[in-house]
mmCIF file of C-alpha atoms in Angstrom:
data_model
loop_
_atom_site.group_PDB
_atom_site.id
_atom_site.type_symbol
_atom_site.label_atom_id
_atom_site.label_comp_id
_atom_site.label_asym_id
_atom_site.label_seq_id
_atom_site.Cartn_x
_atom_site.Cartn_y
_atom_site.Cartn_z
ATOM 1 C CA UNK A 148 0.000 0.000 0.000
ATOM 2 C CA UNK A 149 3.036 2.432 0.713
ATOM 3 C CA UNK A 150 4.386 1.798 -2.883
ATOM 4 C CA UNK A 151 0.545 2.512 -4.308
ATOM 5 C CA UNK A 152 0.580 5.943 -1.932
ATOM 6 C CA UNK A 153 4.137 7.209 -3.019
ATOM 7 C CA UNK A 154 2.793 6.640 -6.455
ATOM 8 C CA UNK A 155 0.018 9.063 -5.775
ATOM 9 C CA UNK A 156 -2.482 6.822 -7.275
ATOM 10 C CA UNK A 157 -4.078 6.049 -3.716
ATOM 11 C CA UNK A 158 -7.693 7.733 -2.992
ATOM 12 C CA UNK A 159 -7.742 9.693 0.087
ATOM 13 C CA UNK A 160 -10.468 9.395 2.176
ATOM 14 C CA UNK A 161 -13.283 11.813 2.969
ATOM 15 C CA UNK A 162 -15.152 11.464 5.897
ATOM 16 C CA UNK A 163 -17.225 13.497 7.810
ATOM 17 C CA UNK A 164 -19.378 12.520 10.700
ATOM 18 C CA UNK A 165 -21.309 9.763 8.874
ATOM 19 C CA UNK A 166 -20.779 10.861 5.534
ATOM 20 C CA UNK A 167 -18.370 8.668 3.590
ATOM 21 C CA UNK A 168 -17.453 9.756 0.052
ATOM 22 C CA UNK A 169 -17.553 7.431 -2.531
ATOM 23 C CA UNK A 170 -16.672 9.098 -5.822
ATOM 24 C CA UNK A 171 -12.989 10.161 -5.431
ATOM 25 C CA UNK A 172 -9.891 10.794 -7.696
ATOM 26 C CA UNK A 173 -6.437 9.722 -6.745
ATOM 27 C CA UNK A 174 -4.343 11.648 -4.173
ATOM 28 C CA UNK A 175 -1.442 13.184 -6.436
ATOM 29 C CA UNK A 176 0.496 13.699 -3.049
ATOM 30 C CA UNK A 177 3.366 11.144 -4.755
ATOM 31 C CA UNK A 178 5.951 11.024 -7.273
ATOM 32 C CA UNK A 179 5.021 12.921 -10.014
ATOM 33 C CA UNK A 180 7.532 10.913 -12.067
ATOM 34 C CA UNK A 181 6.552 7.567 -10.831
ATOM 35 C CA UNK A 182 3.345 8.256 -11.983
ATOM 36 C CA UNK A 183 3.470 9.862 -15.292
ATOM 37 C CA UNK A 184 6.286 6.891 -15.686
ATOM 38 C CA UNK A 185 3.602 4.277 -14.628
ATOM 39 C CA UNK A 186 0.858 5.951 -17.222
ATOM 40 C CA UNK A 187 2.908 5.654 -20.267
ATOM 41 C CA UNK A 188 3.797 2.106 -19.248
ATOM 42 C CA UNK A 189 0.185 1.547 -18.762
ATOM 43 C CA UNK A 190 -0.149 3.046 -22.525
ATOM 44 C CA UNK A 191 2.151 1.210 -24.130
ATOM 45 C CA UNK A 192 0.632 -1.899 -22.773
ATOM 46 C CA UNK A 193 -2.895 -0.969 -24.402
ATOM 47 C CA UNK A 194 -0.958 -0.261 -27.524
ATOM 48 C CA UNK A 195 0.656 -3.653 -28.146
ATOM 49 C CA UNK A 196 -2.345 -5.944 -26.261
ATOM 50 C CA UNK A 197 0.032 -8.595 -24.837
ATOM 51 C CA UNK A 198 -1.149 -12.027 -23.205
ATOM 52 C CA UNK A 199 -0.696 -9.940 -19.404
ATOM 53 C CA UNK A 200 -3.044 -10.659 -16.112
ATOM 54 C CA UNK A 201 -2.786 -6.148 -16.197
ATOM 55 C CA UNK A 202 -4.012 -5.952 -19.795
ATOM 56 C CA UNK A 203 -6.656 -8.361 -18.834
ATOM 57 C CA UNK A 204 -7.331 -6.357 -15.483
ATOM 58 C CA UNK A 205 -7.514 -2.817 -17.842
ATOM 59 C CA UNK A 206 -9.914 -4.679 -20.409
ATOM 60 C CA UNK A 207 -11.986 -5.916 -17.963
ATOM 61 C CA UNK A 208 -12.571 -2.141 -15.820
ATOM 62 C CA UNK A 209 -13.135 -1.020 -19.446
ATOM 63 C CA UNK A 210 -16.244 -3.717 -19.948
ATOM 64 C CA UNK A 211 -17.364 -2.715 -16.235
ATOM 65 C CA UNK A 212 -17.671 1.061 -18.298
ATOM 66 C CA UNK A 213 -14.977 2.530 -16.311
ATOM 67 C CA UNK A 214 -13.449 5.927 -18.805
ATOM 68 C CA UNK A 215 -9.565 4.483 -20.221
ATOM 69 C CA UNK A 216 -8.006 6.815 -17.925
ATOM 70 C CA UNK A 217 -9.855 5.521 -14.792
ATOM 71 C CA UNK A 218 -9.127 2.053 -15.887
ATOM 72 C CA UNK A 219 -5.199 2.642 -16.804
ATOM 73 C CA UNK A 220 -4.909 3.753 -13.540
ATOM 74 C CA UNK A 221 -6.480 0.938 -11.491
ATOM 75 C CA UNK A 222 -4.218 -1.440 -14.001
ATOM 76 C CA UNK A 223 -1.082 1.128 -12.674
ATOM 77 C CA UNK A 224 -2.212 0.236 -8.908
ATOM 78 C CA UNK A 225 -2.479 -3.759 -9.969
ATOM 79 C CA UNK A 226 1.375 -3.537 -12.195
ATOM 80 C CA UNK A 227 2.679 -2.287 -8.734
ATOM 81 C CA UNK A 228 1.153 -4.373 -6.467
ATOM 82 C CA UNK A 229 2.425 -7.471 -8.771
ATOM 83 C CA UNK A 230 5.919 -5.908 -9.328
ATOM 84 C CA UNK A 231 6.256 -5.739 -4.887
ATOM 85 C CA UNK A 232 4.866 -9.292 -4.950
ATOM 86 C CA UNK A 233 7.493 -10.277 -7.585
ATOM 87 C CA UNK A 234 10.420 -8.121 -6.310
ATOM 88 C CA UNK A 235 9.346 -9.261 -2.812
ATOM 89 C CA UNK A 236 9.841 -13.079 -3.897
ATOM 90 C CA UNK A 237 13.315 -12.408 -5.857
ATOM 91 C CA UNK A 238 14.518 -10.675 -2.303
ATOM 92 C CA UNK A 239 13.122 -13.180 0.245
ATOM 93 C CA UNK A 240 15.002 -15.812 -2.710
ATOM 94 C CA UNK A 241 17.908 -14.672 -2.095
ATOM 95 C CA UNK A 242 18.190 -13.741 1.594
ATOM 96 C CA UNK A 243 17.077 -17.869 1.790
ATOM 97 C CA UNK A 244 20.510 -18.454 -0.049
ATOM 98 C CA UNK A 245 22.522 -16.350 1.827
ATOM 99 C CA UNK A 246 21.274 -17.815 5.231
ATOM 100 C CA UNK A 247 21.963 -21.365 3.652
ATOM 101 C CA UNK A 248 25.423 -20.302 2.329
ATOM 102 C CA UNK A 249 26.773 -19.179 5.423
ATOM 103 C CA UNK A 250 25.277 -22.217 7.111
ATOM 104 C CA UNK A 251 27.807 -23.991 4.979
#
């Protein structure tokens, strides 16, 4: 969730007493870089349509009748949240081998 919020592409919440807001845009409090980074990533995976769990994710917010940008961006929050889980693996991976090597 941290890497979603430095992104910017988190939605703050609203609250008021019992009022909860429902319609919201993303935050923008993030890197501005990261995120215009993220978009054209996001584009250039609509462009060439690959076999990808994100371009399925993007397709399928666009059937739900989410607007392209509105669905680019939820496919930006589900590329990072699979590139920590991936990262996250590769890491934990390695640390494994390390403790085993110096077991050795």
């Amino acid at each position: 969730h941290a890497l979603i919020a430095y992104a910017g592409i988190d939605a703050p919440p609203y609250q008021s007493g019992a009022f909860n807001a429902t319609e919201r845009h993303i935050s923008k409090r993030g890197n501005s870089y990261l995120r215009k980074t993220g978009y054209e990533v996001m584009l250039c995976l609509i462009q060439h349509k690959p076999d990808d769990p994100v371009f399925d994710f993007i397709q399928k917010k666009r059937s739900e009748g989410k607007c392209a940008k509105e669905a680019m961006i939820a496919g930006l929050n589900k590329f990072l949240r699979v590139y920590y889980g991936r990262v996250a693996e590769v890491l934990n991976a390695i640390d494994e081998q390390l403790i085993f090597a110096s077991e050795i």
